[in-house]
Coordinates of C-alpha atoms and ligand atoms in Angstrom, one line a residue:
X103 CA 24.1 -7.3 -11.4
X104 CA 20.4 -6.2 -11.4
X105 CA 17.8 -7.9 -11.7
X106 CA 14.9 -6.9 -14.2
X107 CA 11.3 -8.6 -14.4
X108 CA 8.6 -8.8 -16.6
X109 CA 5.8 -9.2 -15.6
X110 CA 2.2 -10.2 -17.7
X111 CA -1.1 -10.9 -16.0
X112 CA -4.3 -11.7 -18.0
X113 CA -6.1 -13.9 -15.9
X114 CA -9.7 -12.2 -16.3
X115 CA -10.5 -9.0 -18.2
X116 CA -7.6 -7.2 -17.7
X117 CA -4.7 -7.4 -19.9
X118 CA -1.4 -5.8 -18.0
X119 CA 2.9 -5.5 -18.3
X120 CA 5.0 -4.9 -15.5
X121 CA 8.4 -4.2 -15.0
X122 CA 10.0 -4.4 -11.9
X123 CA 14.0 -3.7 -11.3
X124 CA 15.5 -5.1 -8.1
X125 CA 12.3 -5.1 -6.3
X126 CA 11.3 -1.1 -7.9
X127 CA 8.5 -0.9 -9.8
X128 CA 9.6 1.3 -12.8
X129 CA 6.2 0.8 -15.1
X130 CA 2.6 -0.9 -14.8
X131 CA 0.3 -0.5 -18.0
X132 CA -3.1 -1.7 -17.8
X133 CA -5.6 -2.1 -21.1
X134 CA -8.7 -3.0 -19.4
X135 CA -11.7 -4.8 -21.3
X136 CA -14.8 -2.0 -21.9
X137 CA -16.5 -4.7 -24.2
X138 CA -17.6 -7.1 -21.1
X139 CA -20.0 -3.9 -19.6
X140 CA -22.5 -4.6 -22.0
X141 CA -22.8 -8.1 -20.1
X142 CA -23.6 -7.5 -16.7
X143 CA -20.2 -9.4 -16.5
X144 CA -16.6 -10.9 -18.2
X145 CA -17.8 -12.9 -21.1
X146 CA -14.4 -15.4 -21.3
X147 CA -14.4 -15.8 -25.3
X148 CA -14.8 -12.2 -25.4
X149 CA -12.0 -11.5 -22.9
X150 CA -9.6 -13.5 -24.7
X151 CA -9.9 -12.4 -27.7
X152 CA -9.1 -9.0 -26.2
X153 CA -6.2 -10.2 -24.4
X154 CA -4.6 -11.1 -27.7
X155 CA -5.1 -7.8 -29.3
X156 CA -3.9 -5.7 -26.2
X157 CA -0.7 -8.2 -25.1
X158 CA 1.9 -6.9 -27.2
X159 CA 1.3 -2.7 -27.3
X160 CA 0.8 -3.3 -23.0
X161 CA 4.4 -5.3 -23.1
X162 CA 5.5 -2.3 -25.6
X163 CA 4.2 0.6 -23.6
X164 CA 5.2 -1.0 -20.4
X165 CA 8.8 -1.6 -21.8
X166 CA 9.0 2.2 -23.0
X167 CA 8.2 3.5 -19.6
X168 CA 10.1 1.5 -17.7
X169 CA 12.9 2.9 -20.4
X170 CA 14.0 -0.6 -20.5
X171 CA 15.4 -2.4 -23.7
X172 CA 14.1 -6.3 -24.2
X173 CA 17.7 -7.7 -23.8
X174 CA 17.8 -6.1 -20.3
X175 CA 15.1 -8.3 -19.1
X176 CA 16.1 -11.0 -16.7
X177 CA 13.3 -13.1 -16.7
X178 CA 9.8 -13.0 -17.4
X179 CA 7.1 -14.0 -14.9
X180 CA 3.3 -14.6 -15.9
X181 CA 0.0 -15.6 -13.9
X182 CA -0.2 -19.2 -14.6
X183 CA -3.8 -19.3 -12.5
X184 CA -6.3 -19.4 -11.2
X185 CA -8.5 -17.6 -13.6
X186 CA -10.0 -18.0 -16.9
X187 CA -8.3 -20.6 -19.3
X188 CA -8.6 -18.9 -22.7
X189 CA -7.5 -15.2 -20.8
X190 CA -4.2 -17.2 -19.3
X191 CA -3.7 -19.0 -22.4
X192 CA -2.6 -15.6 -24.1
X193 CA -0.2 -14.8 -21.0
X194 CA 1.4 -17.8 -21.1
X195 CA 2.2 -18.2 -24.6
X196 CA 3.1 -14.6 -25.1
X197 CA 5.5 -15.2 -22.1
X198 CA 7.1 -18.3 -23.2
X199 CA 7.9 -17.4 -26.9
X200 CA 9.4 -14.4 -25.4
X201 CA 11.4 -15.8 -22.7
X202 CA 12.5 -18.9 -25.9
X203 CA 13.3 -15.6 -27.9
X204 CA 15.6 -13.9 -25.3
X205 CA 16.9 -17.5 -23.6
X206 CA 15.4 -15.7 -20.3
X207 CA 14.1 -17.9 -17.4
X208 CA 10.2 -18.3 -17.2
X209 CA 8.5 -17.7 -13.8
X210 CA 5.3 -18.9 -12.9
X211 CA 3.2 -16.9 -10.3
X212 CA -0.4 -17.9 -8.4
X213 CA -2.3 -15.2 -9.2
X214 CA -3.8 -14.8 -5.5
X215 CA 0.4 -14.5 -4.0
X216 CA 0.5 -12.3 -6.6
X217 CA -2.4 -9.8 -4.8
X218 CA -1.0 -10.1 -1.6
X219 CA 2.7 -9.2 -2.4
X220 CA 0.7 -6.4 -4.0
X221 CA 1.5 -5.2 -0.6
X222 CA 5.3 -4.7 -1.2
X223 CA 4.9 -2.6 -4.3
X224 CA 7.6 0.0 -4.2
X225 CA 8.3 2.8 -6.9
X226 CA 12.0 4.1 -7.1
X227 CA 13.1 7.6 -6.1
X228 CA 13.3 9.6 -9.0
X229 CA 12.7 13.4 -10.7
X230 CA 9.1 13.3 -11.2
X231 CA 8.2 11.3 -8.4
X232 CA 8.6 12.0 -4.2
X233 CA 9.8 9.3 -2.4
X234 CA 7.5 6.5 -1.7
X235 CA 8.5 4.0 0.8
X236 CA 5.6 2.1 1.0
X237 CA 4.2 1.3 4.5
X238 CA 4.7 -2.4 4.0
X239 CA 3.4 -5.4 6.7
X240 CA 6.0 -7.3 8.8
X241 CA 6.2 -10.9 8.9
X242 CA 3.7 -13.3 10.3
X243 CA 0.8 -11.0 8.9
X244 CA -2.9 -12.2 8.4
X245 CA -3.8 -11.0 5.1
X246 CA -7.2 -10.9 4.3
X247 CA -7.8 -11.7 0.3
X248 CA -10.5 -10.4 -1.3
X249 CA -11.8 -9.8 -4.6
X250 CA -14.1 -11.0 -7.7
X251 CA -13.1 -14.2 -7.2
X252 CA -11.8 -15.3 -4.1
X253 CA -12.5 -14.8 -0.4
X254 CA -10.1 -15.7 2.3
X255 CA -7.6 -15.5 5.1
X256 CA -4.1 -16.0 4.9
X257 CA -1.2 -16.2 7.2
X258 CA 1.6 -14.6 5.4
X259 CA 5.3 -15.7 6.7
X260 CA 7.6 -15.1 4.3
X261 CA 7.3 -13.5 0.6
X262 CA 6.3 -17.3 -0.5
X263 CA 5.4 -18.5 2.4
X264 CA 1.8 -18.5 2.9
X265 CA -1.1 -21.1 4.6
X266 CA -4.5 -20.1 4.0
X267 CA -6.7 -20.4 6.9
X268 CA -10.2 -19.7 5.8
X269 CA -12.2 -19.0 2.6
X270 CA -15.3 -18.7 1.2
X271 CA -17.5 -22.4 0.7
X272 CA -19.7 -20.2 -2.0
X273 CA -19.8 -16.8 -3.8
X274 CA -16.6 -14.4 -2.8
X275 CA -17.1 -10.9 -1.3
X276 CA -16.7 -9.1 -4.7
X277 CA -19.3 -11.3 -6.4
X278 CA -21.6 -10.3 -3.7
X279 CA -21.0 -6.7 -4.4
X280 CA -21.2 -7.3 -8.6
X281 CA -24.4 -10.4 -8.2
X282 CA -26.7 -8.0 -6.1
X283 CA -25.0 -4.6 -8.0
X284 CA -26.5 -6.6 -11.1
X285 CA -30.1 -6.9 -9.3
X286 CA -30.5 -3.2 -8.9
X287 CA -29.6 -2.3 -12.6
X288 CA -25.8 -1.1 -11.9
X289 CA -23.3 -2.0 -14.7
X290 CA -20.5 -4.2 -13.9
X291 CA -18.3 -4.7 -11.8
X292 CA -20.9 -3.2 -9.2
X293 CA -18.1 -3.0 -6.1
X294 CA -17.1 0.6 -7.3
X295 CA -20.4 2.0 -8.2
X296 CA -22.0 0.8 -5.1
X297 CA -18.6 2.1 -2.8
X298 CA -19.8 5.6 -4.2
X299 CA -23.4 5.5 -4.2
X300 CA -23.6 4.2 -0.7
X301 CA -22.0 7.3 0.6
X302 CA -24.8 9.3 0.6
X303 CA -27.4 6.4 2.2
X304 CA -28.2 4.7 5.4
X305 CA -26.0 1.9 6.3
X306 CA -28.4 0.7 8.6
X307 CA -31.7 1.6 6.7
X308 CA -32.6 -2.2 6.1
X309 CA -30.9 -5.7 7.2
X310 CA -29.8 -8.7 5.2
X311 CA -29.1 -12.1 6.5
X312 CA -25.6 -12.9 7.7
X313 CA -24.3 -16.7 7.1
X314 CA -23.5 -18.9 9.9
X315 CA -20.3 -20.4 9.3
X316 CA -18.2 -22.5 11.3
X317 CA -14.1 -21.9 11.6
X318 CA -12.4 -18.8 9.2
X319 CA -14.6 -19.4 6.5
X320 CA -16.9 -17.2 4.8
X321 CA -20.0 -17.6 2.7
X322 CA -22.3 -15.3 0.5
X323 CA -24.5 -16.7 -1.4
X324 CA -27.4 -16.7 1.8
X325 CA -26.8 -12.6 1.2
X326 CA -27.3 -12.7 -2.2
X327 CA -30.8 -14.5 -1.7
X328 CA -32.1 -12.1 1.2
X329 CA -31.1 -9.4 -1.0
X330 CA -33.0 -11.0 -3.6
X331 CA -36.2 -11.7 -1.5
X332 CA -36.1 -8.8 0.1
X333 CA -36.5 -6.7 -3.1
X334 CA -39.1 -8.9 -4.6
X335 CA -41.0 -8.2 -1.7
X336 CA -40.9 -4.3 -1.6
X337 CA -40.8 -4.1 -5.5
X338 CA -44.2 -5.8 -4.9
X339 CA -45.4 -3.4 -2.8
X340 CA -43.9 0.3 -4.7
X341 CA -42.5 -0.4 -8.2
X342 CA -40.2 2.2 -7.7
X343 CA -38.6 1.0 -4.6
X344 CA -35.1 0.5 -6.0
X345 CA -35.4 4.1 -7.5
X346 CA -36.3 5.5 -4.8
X347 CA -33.5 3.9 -2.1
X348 CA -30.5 3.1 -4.0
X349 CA -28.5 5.0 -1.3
X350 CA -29.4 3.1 1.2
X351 CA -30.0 -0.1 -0.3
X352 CA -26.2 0.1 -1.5
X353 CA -25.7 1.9 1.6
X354 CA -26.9 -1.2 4.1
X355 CA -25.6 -4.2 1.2
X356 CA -22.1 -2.5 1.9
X357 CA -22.5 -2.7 5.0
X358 CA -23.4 -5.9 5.9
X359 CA -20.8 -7.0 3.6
X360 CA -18.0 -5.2 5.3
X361 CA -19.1 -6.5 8.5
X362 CA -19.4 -10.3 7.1
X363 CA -15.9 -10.2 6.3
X364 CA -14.3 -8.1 9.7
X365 CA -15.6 -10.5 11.7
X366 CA -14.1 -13.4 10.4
X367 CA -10.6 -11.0 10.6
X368 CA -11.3 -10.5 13.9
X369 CA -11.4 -13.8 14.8
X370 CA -8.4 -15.3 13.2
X371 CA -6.4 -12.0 14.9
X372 CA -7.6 -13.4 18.3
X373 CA -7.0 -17.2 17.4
X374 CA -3.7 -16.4 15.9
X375 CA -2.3 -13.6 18.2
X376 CA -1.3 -11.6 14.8
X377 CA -1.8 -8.3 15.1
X378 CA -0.3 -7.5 11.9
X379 CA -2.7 -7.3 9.2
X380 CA -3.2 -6.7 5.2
X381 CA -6.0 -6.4 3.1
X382 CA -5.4 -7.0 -0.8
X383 CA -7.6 -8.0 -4.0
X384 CA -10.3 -5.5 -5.5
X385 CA -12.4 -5.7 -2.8
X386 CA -9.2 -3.6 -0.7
X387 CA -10.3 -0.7 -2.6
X388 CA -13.5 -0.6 -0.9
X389 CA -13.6 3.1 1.3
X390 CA -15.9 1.2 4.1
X391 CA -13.5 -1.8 4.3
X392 CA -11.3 0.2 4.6
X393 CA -12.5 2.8 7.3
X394 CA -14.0 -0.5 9.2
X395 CA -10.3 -2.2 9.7
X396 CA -8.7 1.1 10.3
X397 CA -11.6 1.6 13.2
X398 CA -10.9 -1.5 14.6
X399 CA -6.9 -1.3 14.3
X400 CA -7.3 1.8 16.6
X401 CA -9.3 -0.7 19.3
X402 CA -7.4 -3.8 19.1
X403 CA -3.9 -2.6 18.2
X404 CA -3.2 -3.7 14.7
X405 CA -1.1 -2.7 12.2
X406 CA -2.8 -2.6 8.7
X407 CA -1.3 -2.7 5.7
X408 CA -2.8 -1.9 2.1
X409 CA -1.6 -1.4 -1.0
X410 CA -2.4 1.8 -3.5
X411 CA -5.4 1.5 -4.9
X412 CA -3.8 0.7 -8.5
X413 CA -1.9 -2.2 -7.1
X414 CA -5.6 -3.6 -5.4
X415 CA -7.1 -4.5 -8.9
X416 CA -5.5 -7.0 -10.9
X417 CA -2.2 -5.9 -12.2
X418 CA 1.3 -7.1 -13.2
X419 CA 3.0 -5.2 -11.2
X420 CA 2.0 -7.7 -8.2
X421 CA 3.1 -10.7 -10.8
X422 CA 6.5 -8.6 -11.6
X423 CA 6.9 -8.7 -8.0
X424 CA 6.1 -12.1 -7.3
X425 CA 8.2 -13.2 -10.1
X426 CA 11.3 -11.1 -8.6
X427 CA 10.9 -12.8 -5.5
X428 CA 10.9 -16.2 -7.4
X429 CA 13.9 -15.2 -9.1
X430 CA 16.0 -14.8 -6.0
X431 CA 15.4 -17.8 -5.0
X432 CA 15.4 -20.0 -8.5
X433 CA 12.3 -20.7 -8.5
X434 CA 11.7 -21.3 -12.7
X435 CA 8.9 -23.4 -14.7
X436 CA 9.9 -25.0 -17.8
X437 CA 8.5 -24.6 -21.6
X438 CA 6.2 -27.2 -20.9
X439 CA 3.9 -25.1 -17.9
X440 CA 0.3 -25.2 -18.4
X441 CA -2.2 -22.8 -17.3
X442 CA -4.1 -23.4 -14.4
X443 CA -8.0 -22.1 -14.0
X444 CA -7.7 -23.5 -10.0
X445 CA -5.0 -23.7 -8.2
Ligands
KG4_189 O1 -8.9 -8.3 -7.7 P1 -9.8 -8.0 -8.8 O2 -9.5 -6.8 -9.7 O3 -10.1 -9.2 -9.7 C1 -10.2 -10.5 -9.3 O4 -9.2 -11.2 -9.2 O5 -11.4 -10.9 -9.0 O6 -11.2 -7.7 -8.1 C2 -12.3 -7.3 -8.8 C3 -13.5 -7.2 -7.8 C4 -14.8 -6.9 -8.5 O7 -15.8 -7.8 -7.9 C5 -15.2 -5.5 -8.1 O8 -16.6 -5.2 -8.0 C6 -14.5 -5.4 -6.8 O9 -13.3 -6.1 -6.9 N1 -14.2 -4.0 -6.4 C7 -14.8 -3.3 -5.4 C8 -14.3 -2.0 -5.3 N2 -13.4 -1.9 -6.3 C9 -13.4 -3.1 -7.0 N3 -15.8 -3.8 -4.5 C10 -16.2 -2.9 -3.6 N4 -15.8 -1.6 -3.5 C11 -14.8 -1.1 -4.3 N5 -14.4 0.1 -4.2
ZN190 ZN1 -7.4 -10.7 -9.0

């Protein structure tokens, strides 16, 4: 018998369905949050309060591509945390009256499992579609996590089998890209903008301070403050600085950035022996990060691994996914599951 998922994610500004049949991804609907640009950043009463109004025509929509009926639906998985507590709150509730409705199993997924099985994403074979069999990472892979909220290292064994072996003690790479995105007037989230805009600067035009951290772990927020200073500083000098190098500034914060986090990567392949590697989380989108792993996969004999860019941002696909593995093995939560803003 087959086994169908639904999957809902609303753990920061985006509210998203999924379903996923026997491990295909048949639909992913996304109703992101415009309201939260005005900001400078996700304003969690606001967010919300959006996630209510969106919830139900996402499930709808999702349910309607996927061409799947609700009493079809196996069971229905939701991102229980980490992440804002009034944005989860909507997920979870809207899951459990549904799976109480349909007397479906509930399945509570991490949110940052969920981004790296983001990873093993497939889309069935159909009509309007070619064939895509993913390229997906063998087992032990180092994944390397990495978005608005979280920074760090994984070694991945099994679909839910995972020890983290380094993260950030501050700021995560993505709120380094949004933070200093913020100081040189770009609208939020920054990552994208500053992904494009550094294209056409200098990488190397000016330096920023790099932390000095012991073991697999990262830090930030000393990059944030050089950033900082070193604007001040010029500003003081020509008023029009920012104006004048947003290239390169975006350019060299990029960067330095990219550079922080390889590193670290590079490391844990030596102290590990895995070769195998995977990036996922927003950050994964990032064309640098990107062109920098796949530089150094060419030197050191890696395998990398990421996912399509729509499966990098938060999404339910990577909860349906996450949930179907949970359901294979019977892994449930009860009505009485809370919402967790850490996990
Ligand atoms: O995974 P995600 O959608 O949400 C979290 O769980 O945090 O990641 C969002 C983060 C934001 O900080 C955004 O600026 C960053 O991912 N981001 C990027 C790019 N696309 C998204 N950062 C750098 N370059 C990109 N192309
Ligand atoms: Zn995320």
């Amino acid at each position: 018998m087959s086994v169908t998922i639904l999957g809902i994610e609303s753990s920061c500004d985006d509210t998203s369905a999924a379903i996923v049949r026997d491990g295909f991804l048949l639909s992913n609907r996304i109703a992101n949050q415009d309201v939260h640009r005005f900001f400078g950043g996700v304003v969690p009463e606001l967010a919300s309060r959006a996630h209510q109004q969106n919830i139900i025509p996402v499930v709808d929509l999702a349910m309607k591509e996927a061409g799947v009926k609700p009493n079809e639906i196996s069971a229905v998985a939701f991102t229980r945390g980490p992440g804002l507590m009034g944005s989860l709150l909507v997920g979870a509730s809207f899951s459990k009256g549904f799976a109480v409705a349909r007397n479906i199993p509930l399945i509570a997924v991490n949110h940052l499992q969920g981004h790296v099985l983001a990873l093993f994403v497939r889309r069935p074979t159909d009509n309007r579609q070619p064939i895509t069999d993913n390229f997906q990472p063998s087992f032990p892979f180092l994944c390397l996590l990495v978005s608005g909220g979280h920074t760090q290292i994984l070694i991945v064994r099994d679909h839910l089998d995972m020890e983290m072996i380094g993260q950030t003690i501050d700021d995560a790479a993505g709120e380094a890209f949004d933070k200093c995105g913020k100081v040189i007037g770009l609208p939020y989230p920054a990552g994208p903008v500053i992904d494009k805009l550094a294209k056409e600067g200098d990488p190397l035009a000016f330096t920023f301070s790099r932390p000095r951290i012991s073991d697999l772990n990262y830090s930030f927020s000393g990059l944030k403050t050089s950033f900082l200073y070193f604007l001040r500083d010029r500003l003081r000098e020509d008023p029009g600085f920012i104006g004048k190098n947003l290239n390169s500034l975006c350019a060299s914060l990029q960067y330095t950035i990219v550079e922080i986090l390889l590193n670290k990567l590079r490391q844990a392949s030596k102290q590990t022996g895995i070769r195998e590697i995977g990036l996922a989380g927003g950050v994964s989108a990032n064309s640098a990060l990107k062109a920098a792993v796949q530089a150094e996969a060419v030197k050191r004999r890696w395998n990398v691994c990421i996912p399509e860019l729509a499966y990098t941002m938060d999404n339910a696909a990577m909860i349906a996914m996450t949930g179907y593995y949970k359901y294979l093995k019977g892994e449930f939560a009860g009505q009485d599951v809370a919402p967790l803003a850490r996990m």
